[in-house]
XYZ file of C-alpha atoms in Angstrom:
640
model
C -15.057 -58.721 6.133
C -17.743 -56.423 7.353
C -15.658 -55.539 10.334
C -12.639 -54.722 8.016
C -14.977 -52.405 5.930
C -16.282 -50.742 9.037
C -12.944 -49.773 10.115
C -11.909 -48.603 6.622
C -15.144 -46.426 6.614
C -14.128 -44.889 10.064
C -10.737 -44.295 8.707
C -11.900 -42.681 5.528
C -14.478 -40.575 7.437
C -11.662 -39.333 9.644
C -9.571 -38.499 6.448
C -12.534 -36.529 4.973
C -13.099 -34.651 8.175
C -9.405 -33.783 8.535
C -9.111 -32.614 4.852
C -12.438 -30.662 4.825
C -11.916 -28.984 8.195
C -8.307 -27.949 7.192
C -9.438 -26.642 3.784
C -12.383 -24.759 5.301
C -9.935 -22.976 7.770
C -7.731 -22.178 4.737
C -10.323 -20.499 2.715
C -11.938 -18.798 5.462
C -8.591 -17.197 6.482
C -7.349 -16.400 3.027
C -10.394 -15.320 1.151
C -13.420 -14.542 3.438
C -14.309 -11.291 1.835
C -15.263 -12.991 -1.463
C -18.960 -14.101 -1.747
C -18.055 -17.340 -3.557
C -15.559 -18.250 -0.895
C -18.074 -17.753 1.892
C -20.558 -19.983 0.159
C -17.796 -22.674 0.035
C -17.121 -22.152 3.825
C -20.710 -23.019 4.531
C -20.621 -26.110 2.079
C -17.494 -27.290 3.808
C -18.829 -26.532 7.291
C -21.862 -28.917 6.298
C -19.499 -31.670 5.346
C -17.584 -31.363 8.663
C -20.720 -31.503 10.707
C -21.950 -34.693 8.867
C -18.732 -36.682 8.860
C -17.965 -35.514 12.518
C -21.419 -36.848 13.508
C -20.642 -40.159 11.677
C -17.365 -40.685 13.661
C -19.224 -39.903 16.978
C -22.047 -42.135 16.161
C -19.674 -45.009 15.508
C -18.473 -44.734 19.143
C -21.889 -43.909 20.637
C -23.727 -46.673 22.806
C -26.693 -44.916 24.282
C -29.854 -44.637 22.177
C -30.523 -41.047 23.325
C -26.983 -40.021 22.366
C -27.479 -41.657 18.980
C -30.702 -40.059 18.238
C -29.299 -36.638 19.291
C -26.141 -36.959 16.963
C -28.300 -38.248 14.014
C -30.574 -35.185 14.344
C -27.714 -32.802 14.892
C -26.105 -33.992 11.626
C -29.034 -32.296 9.872
C -27.596 -28.885 10.502
C -25.050 -29.854 7.946
C -27.417 -31.737 5.660
C -29.926 -28.849 5.591
C -27.513 -25.966 4.917
C -25.944 -27.505 1.709
C -28.744 -26.748 -0.655
C -28.870 -23.110 0.417
C -25.153 -22.816 0.168
C -25.323 -24.121 -3.375
C -27.814 -21.305 -4.269
C -25.485 -18.875 -2.444
C -22.584 -20.194 -4.481
C -24.685 -19.843 -7.670
C -25.406 -16.227 -6.743
C -21.674 -15.508 -6.402
C -20.983 -16.999 -9.698
C -23.667 -15.036 -11.430
C -22.123 -11.855 -9.898
C -18.803 -12.461 -11.691
C -20.498 -13.319 -14.947
C -22.473 -11.228 -17.363
C -25.744 -11.752 -15.222
C -24.892 -9.304 -12.479
C -28.425 -7.962 -12.721
C -29.778 -11.594 -12.028
C -27.494 -11.876 -9.172
C -28.785 -8.721 -7.492
C -32.350 -9.967 -8.087
C -31.674 -13.351 -6.791
C -30.008 -12.110 -3.608
C -33.282 -12.347 -1.756
C -33.617 -15.891 -2.965
C -30.328 -16.711 -1.175
C -31.885 -15.527 2.170
C -34.958 -17.364 1.462
C -32.988 -20.542 0.743
C -31.092 -20.268 4.082
C -34.522 -19.730 5.816
C -35.703 -22.971 4.198
C -32.603 -24.824 5.363
C -33.249 -23.570 8.932
C -36.773 -24.696 8.711
C -35.907 -28.211 7.610
C -33.243 -28.418 10.483
C -35.691 -27.262 13.083
C -38.175 -29.801 11.949
C -35.604 -32.470 12.514
C -33.861 -31.093 15.616
C -37.156 -30.612 17.420
C -37.934 -34.227 17.106
C -40.910 -33.964 14.675
C -41.580 -36.935 12.233
C -42.230 -34.522 9.290
C -38.644 -34.847 7.661
C -37.289 -37.854 9.036
C -38.902 -40.294 11.555
C -38.260 -43.352 13.872
C -35.296 -43.826 16.190
C -31.789 -44.333 14.869
C -30.989 -47.769 15.111
C -27.432 -49.226 15.748
C -25.285 -50.603 13.009
C -22.899 -49.550 10.344
C -25.425 -48.072 8.067
C -28.208 -46.926 10.535
C -30.376 -44.070 9.147
C -33.835 -42.512 9.930
C -36.668 -43.404 7.815
C -38.128 -40.726 5.469
C -40.944 -38.533 6.583
C -43.648 -36.864 4.644
C -41.587 -33.729 3.917
C -38.325 -35.579 3.182
C -39.006 -35.656 -0.522
C -39.569 -31.792 -0.471
C -35.995 -31.377 1.120
C -34.798 -33.849 -1.650
C -36.275 -31.563 -4.366
C -34.783 -28.523 -2.535
C -31.434 -30.366 -2.636
C -31.758 -31.159 -6.339
C -32.817 -27.446 -7.214
C -29.823 -26.068 -5.392
C -27.400 -28.451 -6.983
C -28.787 -27.764 -10.609
C -28.800 -24.024 -9.977
C -25.131 -24.093 -8.926
C -24.296 -26.175 -12.001
C -26.000 -23.730 -14.316
C -24.104 -20.926 -12.774
C -20.866 -22.534 -13.186
C -21.642 -23.204 -16.896
C -22.626 -19.745 -17.597
C -19.641 -18.258 -15.740
C -17.374 -20.494 -17.682
C -19.019 -19.181 -20.977
C -18.545 -15.630 -20.013
C -14.991 -15.968 -18.732
C -12.292 -14.037 -20.780
C -9.097 -15.860 -19.951
C -7.999 -19.563 -20.286
C -6.968 -19.729 -16.753
C -10.226 -18.711 -15.484
C -12.242 -20.992 -17.748
C -9.921 -23.881 -16.710
C -10.505 -23.241 -12.954
C -14.231 -23.024 -13.522
C -13.912 -26.323 -15.315
C -12.371 -27.781 -12.120
C -15.301 -26.389 -10.209
C -17.789 -27.782 -12.482
C -16.177 -31.272 -12.231
C -15.980 -31.197 -8.473
C -18.950 -29.033 -7.151
C -21.016 -32.020 -6.388
C -18.528 -33.243 -3.746
C -20.378 -31.703 -0.684
C -23.816 -33.014 -1.925
C -22.285 -36.511 -2.331
C -20.895 -36.284 1.178
C -23.797 -34.951 3.110
C -26.970 -36.309 1.270
C -28.797 -38.899 3.493
C -28.937 -41.577 0.609
C -29.673 -44.296 3.144
C -32.818 -42.608 4.379
C -34.349 -43.424 1.186
C -33.825 -47.276 1.872
C -31.919 -49.907 0.293
C -33.170 -53.015 -1.359
C -33.047 -55.975 0.987
C -31.046 -58.052 -1.516
C -28.179 -55.679 -1.368
C -25.535 -56.988 1.162
C -24.154 -54.724 3.896
C -20.583 -55.269 2.548
C -21.588 -53.704 -0.930
C -22.951 -50.522 0.973
C -19.919 -50.241 3.076
C -17.672 -50.601 -0.045
C -19.682 -47.917 -1.908
C -19.412 -45.652 1.242
C -15.629 -46.069 1.228
C -15.350 -45.204 -2.432
C -17.671 -42.099 -1.960
C -15.380 -40.992 0.873
C -12.275 -41.168 -1.461
C -14.113 -39.276 -4.209
C -15.337 -36.699 -1.877
C -11.692 -36.138 -0.487
C -10.383 -35.495 -3.924
C -13.250 -33.566 -5.238
C -13.363 -31.130 -2.213
C -9.545 -30.548 -2.546
C -10.183 -29.672 -6.314
C -13.071 -27.521 -5.489
C -11.287 -25.515 -2.817
C -8.299 -25.059 -5.134
C -10.517 -23.679 -7.992
C -12.166 -21.268 -5.597
C -9.024 -20.093 -3.935
C -8.136 -17.906 -6.818
C -11.551 -16.077 -6.815
C -11.225 -12.461 -5.847
C -7.692 -12.843 -4.605
C -5.385 -10.166 -6.250
C -2.239 -12.205 -5.856
C -0.067 -13.943 -8.459
C -1.121 -17.489 -9.244
C 2.263 -18.815 -8.033
C 1.659 -17.407 -4.505
C -1.843 -18.895 -4.183
C -0.509 -22.259 -5.446
C 2.395 -22.161 -3.018
C 0.102 -21.251 -0.034
C -2.386 -24.016 -0.964
C 0.222 -26.684 -1.266
C 2.018 -25.534 1.944
C -1.511 -25.662 3.737
C -2.096 -29.145 2.448
C 1.402 -30.283 3.805
C 0.940 -28.846 7.304
C -2.921 -29.555 7.540
C -4.459 -32.526 5.891
C -1.161 -34.342 5.143
C 0.147 -34.394 8.689
C -3.356 -35.008 10.176
C -3.905 -37.927 7.852
C -0.566 -39.287 8.932
C -1.363 -39.127 12.538
C -4.764 -40.694 12.031
C -3.136 -43.547 10.121
C -0.582 -44.200 12.826
C -3.106 -44.304 15.499
C -4.931 -46.843 13.604
C -2.123 -49.120 13.053
C -1.087 -48.994 16.792
C -3.376 -51.866 17.746
C -1.744 -54.013 14.961
C 1.763 -53.378 16.346
C 0.265 -53.905 19.860
C -0.572 -57.518 18.795
C 2.540 -58.087 16.873
C 5.226 -56.726 19.451
C 3.315 -57.304 22.653
C 3.860 -53.893 23.984
C 1.205 -51.764 25.687
C -0.638 -49.307 23.607
C 0.375 -46.282 25.662
C 4.074 -47.123 25.239
C 3.653 -47.424 21.497
C 1.719 -44.084 21.313
C 4.437 -42.365 23.331
C 7.239 -43.522 20.920
C 5.095 -42.950 17.942
C 4.275 -39.314 18.853
C 7.955 -38.775 19.535
C 8.892 -40.007 16.051
C 6.018 -38.269 14.289
C 6.714 -34.878 15.819
C 10.364 -35.224 14.728
C 10.150 -36.885 11.324
C 7.068 -35.227 9.918
C 8.467 -31.652 9.910
C 11.799 -33.044 8.467
C 9.869 -34.803 5.564
C 7.770 -31.729 4.986
C 10.901 -29.714 4.653
C 12.360 -32.221 2.206
C 9.317 -32.222 -0.014
C 8.520 -28.572 0.009
C 11.339 -27.612 -2.517
C 10.137 -30.277 -5.039
C 6.578 -28.769 -4.688
C 7.814 -25.353 -5.142
C 9.677 -26.527 -8.354
C 6.217 -27.353 -9.830
C 4.816 -24.008 -8.836
C 7.770 -21.958 -9.981
C 8.624 -24.124 -12.912
C 9.136 -21.057 -15.288
C 10.946 -18.911 -12.628
C 13.005 -21.591 -10.905
C 16.380 -19.885 -11.302
C 15.028 -16.593 -9.723
C 13.269 -18.246 -6.839
C 16.194 -20.461 -6.103
C 18.542 -17.453 -5.743
C 15.987 -15.609 -3.668
C 15.582 -18.560 -1.305
C 19.439 -18.695 -0.835
C 19.641 -14.898 -0.511
C 19.057 -14.667 3.222
C 21.987 -17.116 3.832
C 24.405 -15.138 1.636
C 23.309 -11.611 2.649
C 25.909 -9.801 4.891
C 23.694 -8.122 7.377
C 24.266 -5.321 9.882
C 24.662 -7.873 12.662
C 27.418 -9.603 10.569
C 29.003 -6.138 10.065
C 28.919 -5.440 13.777
C 30.621 -8.829 14.537
C 33.304 -8.258 11.893
C 34.040 -4.807 13.037
C 34.291 -5.846 16.662
C 36.457 -8.940 15.867
C 38.782 -6.867 13.776
C 38.960 -4.048 16.203
C 39.893 -6.579 19.046
C 42.663 -8.019 16.811
C 44.070 -4.510 16.110
C 44.152 -3.559 19.732
C 45.825 -6.739 20.655
C 48.406 -6.189 17.962
C 49.234 -2.794 19.346
C 48.818 -4.001 23.003
C 46.248 -1.457 23.732
C 42.914 -1.866 25.619
C 40.562 0.714 23.904
C 39.429 1.327 20.423
C 36.274 2.134 18.336
C 35.027 2.214 14.767
C 33.338 5.391 13.514
C 30.895 5.076 10.515
C 28.707 7.670 8.920
C 24.897 7.414 9.750
C 22.692 9.599 7.774
C 23.772 13.273 8.585
C 25.760 12.201 11.597
C 28.341 9.753 12.710
C 27.759 6.940 15.103
C 30.037 4.350 16.997
C 29.482 0.958 15.365
C 31.959 -1.077 17.340
C 33.843 -0.770 20.727
C 36.570 -2.458 22.397
C 37.609 -1.775 25.992
C 36.482 1.239 27.943
C 33.397 3.026 26.847
C 34.170 5.828 29.215
C 37.400 6.536 27.413
C 35.469 6.648 24.140
C 32.867 9.038 25.449
C 35.815 11.295 26.908
C 37.439 11.315 23.426
C 34.195 12.361 21.790
C 33.896 15.149 24.177
C 37.546 16.328 23.823
C 37.703 15.939 20.049
C 34.538 17.295 18.222
C 33.765 15.309 15.232
C 32.980 18.160 12.908
C 36.525 19.632 13.398
C 38.225 15.945 13.067
C 36.335 14.439 10.237
C 37.554 16.944 7.701
C 41.227 16.010 8.466
C 40.548 12.323 7.968
C 38.637 12.911 4.661
C 41.467 14.913 3.369
C 43.941 11.939 3.621
C 44.332 10.120 0.418
C 43.083 6.587 0.302
C 45.585 3.755 0.835
C 45.950 1.363 -1.978
C 44.991 -2.221 -1.455
C 47.567 -4.334 0.116
C 49.753 -1.325 0.964
C 51.094 -0.874 4.448
C 49.786 2.165 6.353
C 52.596 4.711 6.813
C 52.860 6.480 10.119
C 51.422 9.738 8.712
C 48.295 8.109 7.589
C 47.012 8.267 11.212
C 45.372 11.351 12.711
C 46.229 11.865 16.549
C 43.887 13.397 18.678
C 42.823 13.205 22.462
C 45.144 10.047 23.083
C 43.706 8.171 20.182
C 45.166 7.498 16.614
C 42.544 7.420 13.769
C 43.116 5.728 10.453
C 40.531 6.498 7.713
C 38.619 3.873 5.930
C 37.878 4.246 2.208
C 35.730 2.299 -0.313
C 37.481 0.867 -3.383
C 36.463 3.945 -5.321
C 37.930 6.238 -2.811
C 34.875 7.328 -0.815
C 35.156 8.061 2.806
C 33.625 5.171 4.999
C 34.614 6.037 8.434
C 37.602 5.592 10.705
C 39.049 2.974 13.074
C 40.541 4.591 16.272
C 42.853 3.030 18.945
C 44.015 4.527 22.190
C 47.728 4.363 21.010
C 50.175 7.102 22.092
C 50.727 9.420 19.182
C 54.449 10.207 20.132
C 54.983 6.487 20.042
C 53.353 6.028 16.695
C 55.379 8.837 15.029
C 58.505 6.829 15.802
C 59.611 4.851 12.695
C 60.503 1.764 14.697
C 57.249 1.787 16.815
C 55.280 -0.457 14.427
C 56.820 -3.678 13.100
C 56.277 -4.706 9.577
C 54.165 -7.610 10.724
C 51.952 -5.438 12.825
C 51.525 -2.944 9.949
C 50.617 -5.785 7.687
C 48.036 -7.057 10.068
C 46.455 -3.710 10.435
C 46.453 -3.427 6.723
C 44.565 -6.735 6.319
C 42.070 -6.080 8.999
C 41.335 -2.409 7.925
C 40.781 -3.609 4.343
C 38.324 -6.241 5.678
C 36.520 -3.491 7.391
C 36.362 -1.304 4.423
C 35.108 -4.248 2.213
C 32.378 -4.955 4.847
C 31.342 -1.393 5.136
C 31.193 -0.836 1.368
C 29.228 -4.139 0.860
C 26.672 -3.334 3.333
C 26.261 0.248 1.983
C 25.789 -1.305 -1.516
C 23.237 -3.822 -0.143
C 21.324 -0.972 1.557
C 21.118 0.824 -1.803
C 19.711 -2.327 -3.328
C 17.419 -2.958 -0.419
C 16.138 0.587 -0.651
C 15.569 0.305 -4.503
C 13.625 -3.000 -4.089
C 11.452 -1.255 -1.213
C 10.734 1.602 -3.644
C 9.669 -0.969 -6.319
C 7.518 -2.758 -3.982
C 4.375 -0.824 -4.590
C 4.839 -0.886 -8.277
C 5.286 -4.681 -8.330
C 2.224 -4.987 -6.084
C 0.227 -2.832 -8.391
C 1.257 -4.871 -11.361
C 0.333 -7.987 -9.584
C -3.162 -6.594 -8.877
C -3.410 -5.598 -12.639
C -2.505 -8.953 -13.637
C -5.044 -10.616 -11.278
C -7.678 -8.261 -12.227
C -7.440 -8.890 -15.988
C -7.105 -12.653 -15.352
C -10.284 -12.820 -13.228
C -12.168 -9.952 -14.950
C -15.332 -10.433 -16.842
C -16.622 -8.200 -19.684
C -18.642 -5.943 -17.369
C -15.582 -5.565 -15.041
C -13.136 -4.497 -17.899
C -15.845 -2.202 -19.264
C -16.138 -0.580 -15.842
C -12.419 0.032 -15.522
C -12.623 2.447 -18.509
C -13.950 5.047 -16.081
C -11.748 4.406 -13.113
C -10.001 7.567 -12.314
C -7.071 5.922 -10.581
C -6.096 4.245 -13.955
C -5.972 7.663 -15.662
C -2.489 8.916 -16.627
C -3.320 12.179 -15.079
C -4.121 10.735 -11.733
C -0.692 11.409 -10.006
C -1.094 15.148 -11.410
C -4.468 15.283 -9.602
C -2.997 14.084 -6.406
C -0.228 16.643 -6.653
C -2.641 19.471 -7.179
C -4.672 18.357 -4.326
C -1.711 18.046 -1.931
C -0.305 21.396 -3.059
C -3.472 23.148 -1.704
C -4.143 20.679 1.017
C -5.078 23.501 3.549
C -7.429 25.286 0.994
C -7.715 26.352 -2.474
C -9.548 25.787 -5.699
C -7.499 22.774 -6.663
C -8.524 21.062 -3.498
C -12.147 22.117 -3.415
C -12.782 21.511 -7.010
C -10.558 18.512 -7.102
C -11.902 15.489 -9.406
C -10.714 13.278 -6.587
C -13.918 14.091 -4.675
C -15.388 11.307 -6.925
C -13.369 8.652 -5.329
C -15.300 5.837 -3.421
C -13.074 6.289 -0.455
C -13.887 10.031 -0.303
C -17.611 9.438 -0.661
C -17.493 6.781 2.206
C -16.236 9.365 4.629
C -18.232 12.340 3.618
C -21.037 11.738 6.159
C -18.328 11.375 9.070
C -16.955 14.808 8.158
C -20.196 16.651 8.445
C -21.071 16.196 4.760
C -18.049 18.224 3.605
C -16.362 16.584 0.472
C -13.261 18.898 0.987
C -12.684 17.657 4.708
C -13.303 14.192 3.414
C -10.780 14.357 0.727
C -8.183 16.011 3.245
C -8.865 12.827 5.489
C -8.271 10.318 2.613
C -5.106 12.120 1.581
C -3.682 12.268 5.082
C -4.470 8.512 5.391
C -2.604 7.635 2.210
C 0.338 9.567 3.659
C 0.088 7.682 6.937
C 0.047 4.427 5.126
C 3.392 5.333 3.820
C 5.020 5.632 7.318
C 7.720 3.106 7.496
C 8.275 0.661 10.364
C 10.243 2.201 13.205
C 12.830 -0.598 12.941
C 13.901 0.746 9.459
C 16.909 2.950 9.386
C 16.047 6.775 9.551
C 18.340 7.278 6.413
C 16.240 4.752 4.315
C 14.129 5.766 1.263
C 10.943 5.238 2.841
C 11.632 7.625 5.843
C 12.863 10.213 3.355
C 9.740 10.061 1.348
C 7.410 10.047 4.320
C 9.216 13.034 6.051
C 9.202 14.841 2.766
C 5.465 14.527 2.489
C 4.588 15.288 6.027
C 6.914 18.299 6.181
C 5.897 19.861 2.881
C 2.214 19.185 2.795
C 0.838 18.315 6.334
C 3.105 20.823 8.208
C 3.092 23.506 5.371
C 6.918 24.099 5.357
C 8.804 25.684 2.674
C 10.692 23.716 0.117
C 13.946 25.136 1.371
C 13.212 24.332 4.990
C 12.287 20.603 4.171
C 15.322 20.328 1.771
C 17.604 21.585 4.529
C 16.155 19.277 7.056
C 16.524 16.312 4.883
C 20.081 17.465 3.775
C 19.315 17.572 0.067
C 19.521 20.162 -2.753
C 16.322 21.708 -4.143
C 16.844 19.926 -7.462
C 17.047 16.603 -5.592
C 13.980 17.714 -3.524
C 11.702 18.068 -6.420
C 12.959 14.720 -7.852
C 12.087 13.054 -4.660
C 8.832 14.933 -4.285
C 7.736 13.529 -7.726
C 8.395 9.987 -6.512
C 6.690 10.685 -3.082
C 3.460 11.934 -4.859
C 3.545 8.928 -6.972
C 3.480 6.777 -3.854
C 0.533 8.631 -2.486
C -1.169 8.092 -5.753
C -0.433 4.446 -5.535
C -1.731 4.265 -2.051
C -5.013 5.971 -3.151
C -5.296 3.379 -5.831
C -5.027 0.574 -3.308
C -7.527 2.086 -0.986
C -9.880 2.526 -3.861
C -9.633 -1.024 -4.836
C -10.507 -2.067 -1.199
C -13.488 0.164 -1.380
C -14.562 -1.335 -4.741
C -14.171 -4.848 -3.291
């Protein structure tokens, strides 16, 4: 019975170690800038050190090694009380006790100094905190030293202070969601303490059987695993300006790919000896096949489970999320367009028994070749012999062909040994042209094209027109979505700020310049006189935190500091090089750069971007609002 309980405790210790280390990595990568999250990282690190030491002690045989591991575990044991005080300080900072948090900041440093002293007293081999050699056995522990009870008092004080901070923060929370998460934190905050406190150092009554102690340890490991998960989940929302659904989805996904798969592998390794005895195969053979199955089956299982978990997260938005999840498969991309144009062009050239053809499509202010069949040298020769500016007006003047109608011979424009057929959208807009190296004199003959050939050309060109118009429509939708992205991000930040905000935070927002309705106009005034003028030198934007942070780097000049910040905000709007130059993002960025940074006139910038002056002013208003939004995001980062 004792042997079974020992194996069970080792297995559960491995589970606690995997879960805790995975959650430590998650919270460190997702939310390291938040003080509460940093305190949680230290708490989880203490649990990892203690449980990792337990697993190593179970396999150690040398007395010196066991003594070293037992004392090394005190690094995790000693840091937990200070981390509790650190957690309390962070909670006071988000409650109405911010002044108390500032005053108690020194206490946090003193607490960590105390933890370091306790650890050094143990690690250096003194008998002040713990004493005696570490005996072997399933419940082996040191004996208490003279200062052990001082550490125990330190531990209790840290836990009590953390609990008081949680209760006070919950009372000062303004939203139901924040109160609920703090309630989760209050119910689970003791998990690191339960996991690391050396209860057996105190001693157990001789009448208590070892099996009872091992059973209680197993129950404690299960409780610690559950409580640490809840504790990490409740703190994952602190200070993160993301919608709840995204945080929940990231947390569940991390749990699937981290703790779940890790626990599954550990369980499999533990049952391998059982299958070895049952089947009579060597352990290495079973491990080889097991690893093969686990690496294949576990990702499949996770991919099957994820949609159901997402359903729980997106319960109220399930229809929209399902549609967005399927959208990449149904989107007709530019690669799909290129493949369709090339295949259709090959079919047209084959029907006409010619070798060379191409598809010409508008691209920004120019025209580009989107698909080529046959000799590229012939296509280049054609473009040199027949300038597109002279040829395209003839194609655009031709009336659009009705759907399903066969192209007449006069629907083609002949030039340079090629015949071009215009392509139009359903509403008659010119989309481009398909060109084939077909002899014009042969084409003009009434009997040159059979009805079947003309029918095939009609069907294929209609497919091209449908694909081109669809891609253009999708591009406009994508541009609109990209334009809305900053607004959606700002709204998500506002929701998170209101949900996590306390009374002092909400009172402080009353004086935030970036929340003023006049903020975009202030940005416009500063940009208008970017290179000098009273609207820049006397701009209220000098009061932004981002400006104050760079004043010293600019020789103490607030004006130059404001110029640097405005330039950085415009630079943040620069799109990725992979985006099409005709996209909305590049248009807004080029407008800002040309008009304000390069000091060009409105007419010069409008001509360069191929737009009217009225359209220019409309786009300029949108661009300035984007700069204002970037400044608001930079200000939020500075405030954080």
